[in-house]
Short mmCIF file of C-alpha atoms in Angstrom, two decimals:
data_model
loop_
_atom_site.label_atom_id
_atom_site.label_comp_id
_atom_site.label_asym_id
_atom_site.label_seq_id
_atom_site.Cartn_x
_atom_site.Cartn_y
_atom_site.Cartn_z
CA UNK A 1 0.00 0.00 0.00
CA UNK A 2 1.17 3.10 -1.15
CA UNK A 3 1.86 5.73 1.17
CA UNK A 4 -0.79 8.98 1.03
CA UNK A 5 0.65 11.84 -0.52
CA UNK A 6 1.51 15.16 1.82
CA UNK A 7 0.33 18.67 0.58
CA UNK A 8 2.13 21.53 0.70
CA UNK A 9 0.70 24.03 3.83
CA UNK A 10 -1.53 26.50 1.62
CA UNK A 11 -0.26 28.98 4.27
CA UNK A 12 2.64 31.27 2.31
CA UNK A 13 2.74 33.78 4.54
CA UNK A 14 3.79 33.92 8.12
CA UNK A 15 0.08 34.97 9.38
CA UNK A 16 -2.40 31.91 8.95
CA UNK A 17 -5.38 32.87 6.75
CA UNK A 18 -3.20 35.89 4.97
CA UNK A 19 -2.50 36.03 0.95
CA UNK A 20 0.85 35.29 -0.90
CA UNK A 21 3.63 37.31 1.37
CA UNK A 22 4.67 40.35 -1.26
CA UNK A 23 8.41 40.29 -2.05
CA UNK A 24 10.00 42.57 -0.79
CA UNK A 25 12.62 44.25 -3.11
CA UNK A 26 16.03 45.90 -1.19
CA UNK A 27 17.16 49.08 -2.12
CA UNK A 28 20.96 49.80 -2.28
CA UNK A 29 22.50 49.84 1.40
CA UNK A 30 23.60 53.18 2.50
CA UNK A 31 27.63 54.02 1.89
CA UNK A 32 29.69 57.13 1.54
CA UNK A 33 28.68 60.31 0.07
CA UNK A 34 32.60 61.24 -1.10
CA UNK A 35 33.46 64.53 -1.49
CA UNK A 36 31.71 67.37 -2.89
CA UNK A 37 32.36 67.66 -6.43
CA UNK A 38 33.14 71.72 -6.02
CA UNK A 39 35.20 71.29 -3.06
CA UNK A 40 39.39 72.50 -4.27
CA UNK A 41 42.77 71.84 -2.90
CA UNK A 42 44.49 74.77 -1.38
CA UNK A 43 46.33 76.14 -4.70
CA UNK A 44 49.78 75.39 -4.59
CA UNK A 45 52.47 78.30 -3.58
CA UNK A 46 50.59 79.47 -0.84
CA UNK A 47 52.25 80.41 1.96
CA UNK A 48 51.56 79.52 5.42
CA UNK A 49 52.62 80.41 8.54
CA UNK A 50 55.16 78.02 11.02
CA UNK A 51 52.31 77.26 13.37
CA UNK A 52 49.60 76.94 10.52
CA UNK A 53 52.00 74.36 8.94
CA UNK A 54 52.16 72.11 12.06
CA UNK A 55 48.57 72.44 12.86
CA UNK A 56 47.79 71.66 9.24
CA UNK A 57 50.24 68.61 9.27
CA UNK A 58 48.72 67.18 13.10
CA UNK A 59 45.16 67.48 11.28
CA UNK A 60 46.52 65.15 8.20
CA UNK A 61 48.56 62.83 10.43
CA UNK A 62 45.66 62.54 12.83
CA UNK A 63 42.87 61.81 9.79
CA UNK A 64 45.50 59.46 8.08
CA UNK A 65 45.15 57.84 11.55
CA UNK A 66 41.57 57.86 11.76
CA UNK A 67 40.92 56.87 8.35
CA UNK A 68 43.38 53.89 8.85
CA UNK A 69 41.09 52.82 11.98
CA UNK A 70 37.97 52.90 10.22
CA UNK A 71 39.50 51.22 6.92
CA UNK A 72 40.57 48.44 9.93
CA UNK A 73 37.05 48.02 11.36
CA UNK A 74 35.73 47.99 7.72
CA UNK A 75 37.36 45.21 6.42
CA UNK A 76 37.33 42.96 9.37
CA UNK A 77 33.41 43.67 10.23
CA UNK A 78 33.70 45.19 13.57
CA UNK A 79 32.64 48.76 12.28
CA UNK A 80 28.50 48.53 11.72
CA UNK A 81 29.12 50.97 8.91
CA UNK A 82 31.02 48.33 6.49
CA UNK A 83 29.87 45.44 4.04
CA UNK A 84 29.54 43.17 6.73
CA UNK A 85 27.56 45.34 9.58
CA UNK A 86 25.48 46.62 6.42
CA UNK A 87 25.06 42.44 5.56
CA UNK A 88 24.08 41.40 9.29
CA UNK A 89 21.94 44.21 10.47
CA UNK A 90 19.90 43.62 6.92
CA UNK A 91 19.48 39.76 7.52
CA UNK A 92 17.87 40.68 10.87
CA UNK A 93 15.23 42.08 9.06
CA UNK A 94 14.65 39.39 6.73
CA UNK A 95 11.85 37.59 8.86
CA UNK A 96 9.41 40.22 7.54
CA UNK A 97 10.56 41.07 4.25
CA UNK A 98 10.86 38.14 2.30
CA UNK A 99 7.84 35.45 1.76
CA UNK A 100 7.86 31.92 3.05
CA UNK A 101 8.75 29.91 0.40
CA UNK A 102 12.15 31.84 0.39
CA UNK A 103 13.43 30.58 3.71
CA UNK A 104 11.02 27.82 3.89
CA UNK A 105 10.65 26.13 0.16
CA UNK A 106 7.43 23.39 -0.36
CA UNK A 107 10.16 21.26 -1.49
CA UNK A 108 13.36 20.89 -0.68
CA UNK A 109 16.44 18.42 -2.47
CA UNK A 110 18.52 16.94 -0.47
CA UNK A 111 20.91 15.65 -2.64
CA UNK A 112 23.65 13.12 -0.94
CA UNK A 113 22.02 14.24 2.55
CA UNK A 114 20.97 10.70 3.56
CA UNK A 115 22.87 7.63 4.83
CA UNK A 116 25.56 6.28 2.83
CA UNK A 117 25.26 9.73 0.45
CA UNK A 118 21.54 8.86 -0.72
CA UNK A 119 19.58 11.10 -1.78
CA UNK A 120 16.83 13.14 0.23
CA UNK A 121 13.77 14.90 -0.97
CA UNK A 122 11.85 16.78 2.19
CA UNK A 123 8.39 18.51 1.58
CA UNK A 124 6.74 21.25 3.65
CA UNK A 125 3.93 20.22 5.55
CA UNK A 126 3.47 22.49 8.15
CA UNK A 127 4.38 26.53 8.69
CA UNK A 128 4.07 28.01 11.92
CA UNK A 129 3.22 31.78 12.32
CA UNK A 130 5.85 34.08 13.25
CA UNK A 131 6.23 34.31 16.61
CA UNK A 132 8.18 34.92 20.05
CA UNK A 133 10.41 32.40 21.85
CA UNK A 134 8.39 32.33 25.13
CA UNK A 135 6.62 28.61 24.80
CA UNK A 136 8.95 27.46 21.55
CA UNK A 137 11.92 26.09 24.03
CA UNK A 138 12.39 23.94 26.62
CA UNK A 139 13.47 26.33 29.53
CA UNK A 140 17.02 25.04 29.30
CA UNK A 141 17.78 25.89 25.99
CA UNK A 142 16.08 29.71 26.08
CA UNK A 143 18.13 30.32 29.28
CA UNK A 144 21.42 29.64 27.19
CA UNK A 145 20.11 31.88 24.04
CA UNK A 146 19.14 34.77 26.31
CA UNK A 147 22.01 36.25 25.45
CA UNK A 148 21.46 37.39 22.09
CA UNK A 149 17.91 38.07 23.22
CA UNK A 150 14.29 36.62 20.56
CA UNK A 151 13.71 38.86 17.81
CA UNK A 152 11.02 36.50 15.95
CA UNK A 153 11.07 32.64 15.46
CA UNK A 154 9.83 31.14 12.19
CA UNK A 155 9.34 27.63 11.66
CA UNK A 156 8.28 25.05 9.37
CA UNK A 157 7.70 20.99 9.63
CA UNK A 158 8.75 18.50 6.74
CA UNK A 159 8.46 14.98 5.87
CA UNK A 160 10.30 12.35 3.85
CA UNK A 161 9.13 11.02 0.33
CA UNK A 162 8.14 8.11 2.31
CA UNK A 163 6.22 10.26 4.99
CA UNK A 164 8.17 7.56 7.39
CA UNK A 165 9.90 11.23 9.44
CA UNK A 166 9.16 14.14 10.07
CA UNK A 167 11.74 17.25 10.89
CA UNK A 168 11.04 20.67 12.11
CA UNK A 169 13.10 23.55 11.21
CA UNK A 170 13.64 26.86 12.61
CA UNK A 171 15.44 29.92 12.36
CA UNK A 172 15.54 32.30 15.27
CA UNK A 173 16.21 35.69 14.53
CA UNK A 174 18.03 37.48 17.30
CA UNK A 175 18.83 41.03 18.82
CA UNK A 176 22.32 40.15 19.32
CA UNK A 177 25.08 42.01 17.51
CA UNK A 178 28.22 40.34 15.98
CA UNK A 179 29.78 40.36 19.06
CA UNK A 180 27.23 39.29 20.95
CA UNK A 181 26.77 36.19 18.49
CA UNK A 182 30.11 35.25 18.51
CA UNK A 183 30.24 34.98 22.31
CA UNK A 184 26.93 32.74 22.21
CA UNK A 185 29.01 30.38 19.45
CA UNK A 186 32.27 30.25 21.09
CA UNK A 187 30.37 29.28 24.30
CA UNK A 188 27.77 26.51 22.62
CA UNK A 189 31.12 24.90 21.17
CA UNK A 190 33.33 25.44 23.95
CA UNK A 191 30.35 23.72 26.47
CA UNK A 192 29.23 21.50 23.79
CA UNK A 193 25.82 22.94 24.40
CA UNK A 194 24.54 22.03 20.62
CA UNK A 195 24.76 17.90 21.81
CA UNK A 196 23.06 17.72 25.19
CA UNK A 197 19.52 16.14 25.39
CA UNK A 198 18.34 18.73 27.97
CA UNK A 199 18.95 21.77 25.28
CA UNK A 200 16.89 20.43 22.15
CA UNK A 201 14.57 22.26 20.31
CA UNK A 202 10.81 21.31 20.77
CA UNK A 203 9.06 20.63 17.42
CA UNK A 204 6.26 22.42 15.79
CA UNK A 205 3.52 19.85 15.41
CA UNK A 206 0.21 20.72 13.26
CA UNK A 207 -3.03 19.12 13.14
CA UNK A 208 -3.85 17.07 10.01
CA UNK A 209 -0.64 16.56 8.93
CA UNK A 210 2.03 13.76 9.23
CA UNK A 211 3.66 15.64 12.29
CA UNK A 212 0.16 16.03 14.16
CA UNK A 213 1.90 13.44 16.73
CA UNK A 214 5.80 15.14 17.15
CA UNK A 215 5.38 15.91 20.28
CA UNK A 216 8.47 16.55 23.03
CA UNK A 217 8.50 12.61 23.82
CA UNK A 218 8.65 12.35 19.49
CA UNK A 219 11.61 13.51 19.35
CA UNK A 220 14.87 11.90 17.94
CA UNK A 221 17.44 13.41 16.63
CA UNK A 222 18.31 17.34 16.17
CA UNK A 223 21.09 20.21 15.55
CA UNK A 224 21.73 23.55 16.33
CA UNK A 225 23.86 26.23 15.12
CA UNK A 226 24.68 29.96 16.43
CA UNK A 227 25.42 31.52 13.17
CA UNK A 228 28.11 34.35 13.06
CA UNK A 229 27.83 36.22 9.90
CA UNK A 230 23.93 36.90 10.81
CA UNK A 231 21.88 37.57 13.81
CA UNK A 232 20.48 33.84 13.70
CA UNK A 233 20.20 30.36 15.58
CA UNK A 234 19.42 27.61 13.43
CA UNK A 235 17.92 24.01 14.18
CA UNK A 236 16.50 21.69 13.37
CA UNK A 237 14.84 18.28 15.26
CA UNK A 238 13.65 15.33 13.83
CA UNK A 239 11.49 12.11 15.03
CA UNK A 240 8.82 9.41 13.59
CA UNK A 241 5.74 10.26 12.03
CA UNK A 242 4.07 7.76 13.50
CA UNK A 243 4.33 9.21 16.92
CA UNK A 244 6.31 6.94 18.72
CA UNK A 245 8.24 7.69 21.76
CA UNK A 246 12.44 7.99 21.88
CA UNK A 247 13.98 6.98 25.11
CA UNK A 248 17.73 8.08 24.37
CA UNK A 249 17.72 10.96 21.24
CA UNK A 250 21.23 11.78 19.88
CA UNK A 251 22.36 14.50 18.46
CA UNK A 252 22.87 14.84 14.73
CA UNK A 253 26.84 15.33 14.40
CA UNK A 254 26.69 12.22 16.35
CA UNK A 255 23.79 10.40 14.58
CA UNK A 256 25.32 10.72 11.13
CA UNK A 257 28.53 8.78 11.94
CA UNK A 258 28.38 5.49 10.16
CA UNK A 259 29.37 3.37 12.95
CA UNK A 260 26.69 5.04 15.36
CA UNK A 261 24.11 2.29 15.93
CA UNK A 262 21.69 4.02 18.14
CA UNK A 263 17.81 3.57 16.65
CA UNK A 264 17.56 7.25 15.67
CA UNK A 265 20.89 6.26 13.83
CA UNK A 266 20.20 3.33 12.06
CA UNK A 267 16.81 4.96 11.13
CA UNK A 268 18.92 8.18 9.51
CA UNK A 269 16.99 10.88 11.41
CA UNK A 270 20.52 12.28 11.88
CA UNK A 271 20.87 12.81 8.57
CA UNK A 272 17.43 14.48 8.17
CA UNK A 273 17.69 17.28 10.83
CA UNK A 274 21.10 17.74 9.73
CA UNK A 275 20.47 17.70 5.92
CA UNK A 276 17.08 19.99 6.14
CA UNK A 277 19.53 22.26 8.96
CA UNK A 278 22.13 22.78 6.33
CA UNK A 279 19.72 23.53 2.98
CA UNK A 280 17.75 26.02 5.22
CA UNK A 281 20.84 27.55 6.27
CA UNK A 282 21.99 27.83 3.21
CA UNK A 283 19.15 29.84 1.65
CA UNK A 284 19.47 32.26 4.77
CA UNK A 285 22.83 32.95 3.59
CA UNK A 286 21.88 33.83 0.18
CA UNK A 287 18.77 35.82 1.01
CA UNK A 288 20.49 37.97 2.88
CA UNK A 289 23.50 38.11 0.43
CA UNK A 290 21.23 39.34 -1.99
CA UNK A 291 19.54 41.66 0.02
CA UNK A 292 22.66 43.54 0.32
CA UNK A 293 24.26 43.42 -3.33
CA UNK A 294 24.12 47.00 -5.15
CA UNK A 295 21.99 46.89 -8.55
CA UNK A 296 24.40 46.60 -11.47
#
């Protein structure tokens, strides 16, 4: 017996019940004016006085010093002026601006993402409205991203060609600035926060759908990243679709190891969460790469 087939969620915006999300087109991020066009050098031959020489060279030194800073800060993203400030503060607006099937596609290929380097194909079955962090995490794993404080959290549920799993993926955008993000990442790899079973995301489970039973007991496997280059924590947990319980869940990095024989595992929900974790991921990246890329 063939396996029913899953719909897409009709839902493509964030709001249940609202029309296709507009897209959003960016305008060119803000830079330097330059000069004005009429402003002159100071014609050569002029003469200047002792002391107006030496103030005049301390003003050059001290802007050749100033400009040297900023050209610093600028090319190693710690100014919020440069290319990379301009890239993360615009990705921490992206929740709004660009329509679900952006971040979240119906369908997504997972090409080589599975066990032994077979191939995946996940589709959409579930979106959840945009929302705040308050009931979406156990209250382990929201004390450890307090830090970097909830901005919105969108998520979305797949399920395997087979309908056999079923993953939830989220992205959490935060309030935290690059420094703030790094410090979160150094400390979830540092403390190995990403692989204990006491900081997993909880799934988003809808009614009527494969994933109407993922539930907290549901779940199997999962994966979490702090991402660095914008304000974002990504995840991603995955578990049965047909609602059965998981005594012992294991992390993904763990899961995906070919000699790990744990049922999660052997099963390859490992490779889901982490395979769905990475293609979402990756779409962030480029959303927001094009949101910041000047009109040729």
């Amino acid at each position: 017996m063939s396996p029913p087939t899953a719909s897409p969620d009709p839902a493509l915006s964030w709001s249940a019940g609202a029309a296709v999300r507009p897209v959003v087109s960016f305008g060119e991020p803000e830079g330097y004016d330059g000069y004005d066009e009429r402003m002159r050098a100071r014609p050569l031959g002029l003469r200047m006085r002792p002391g107006t020489a030496a103030a005049a060279a301390c003003l050059v030194l001290g802007l050749g010093l100033i400009g040297g800073a900023v050209t610093g800060s600028w090319l190693t993203g710690d100014g919020g002026d440069g290319p990379a400030g301009t890239g993360f503060s615009a990705a921490a607006t992206l929740w709004h601006s660009v329509p679900v099937d952006q971040l979240f596609p119906p369908t997504v290929k997972g090409t080589g993402a599975g066990p032994g380097g077979a191939d995946r194909t996940w589709t959409r079955i579930a979106v959840a409205r945009d929302s705040g962090c308050a009931d979406a995490f156990d209250p382990l794993l929201r004390r450890a991203v307090a830090p970097v404080g909830c901005r919105r959290l969108l998520r979305a549920t797949y399920t395997d060609a087979t309908q056999s799993y079923v993953t939830t993926v989220g992205l959490l955008f935060t309030k935290g600035d690059p420094a703030a993000m790094s410090a979160l990442a150094t400390r979830f790899r540092k403390e190995h926060l990403d692989r204990r079973a006491d900081l997993m995301p909880r799934p988003y489970a809808a009614k009527g759908t494969a994933a109407a039973h993922f539930g907290d007991r549901q779940r199997a496997s999962w994966t979490i990243s702090v991402l660095t280059d914008v304000p974002v924590v990504a995840y991603a947990v995955s578990g049965w679709a047909d609602g059965r319980t998981v005594d012992s869940p294991q992390p993904a990095a763990d899961a995906v190891h070919s000699g790990a024989t744990t049922a999660p595992a052997q099963a390859g929900l490992g490779n889901e969460a982490q395979g769905l974790a990475d293609r979402v991921e990756r779409r962030l990246r480029q959303t927001a790469g094009r949101a910041t890329e000047k009109p040729s």
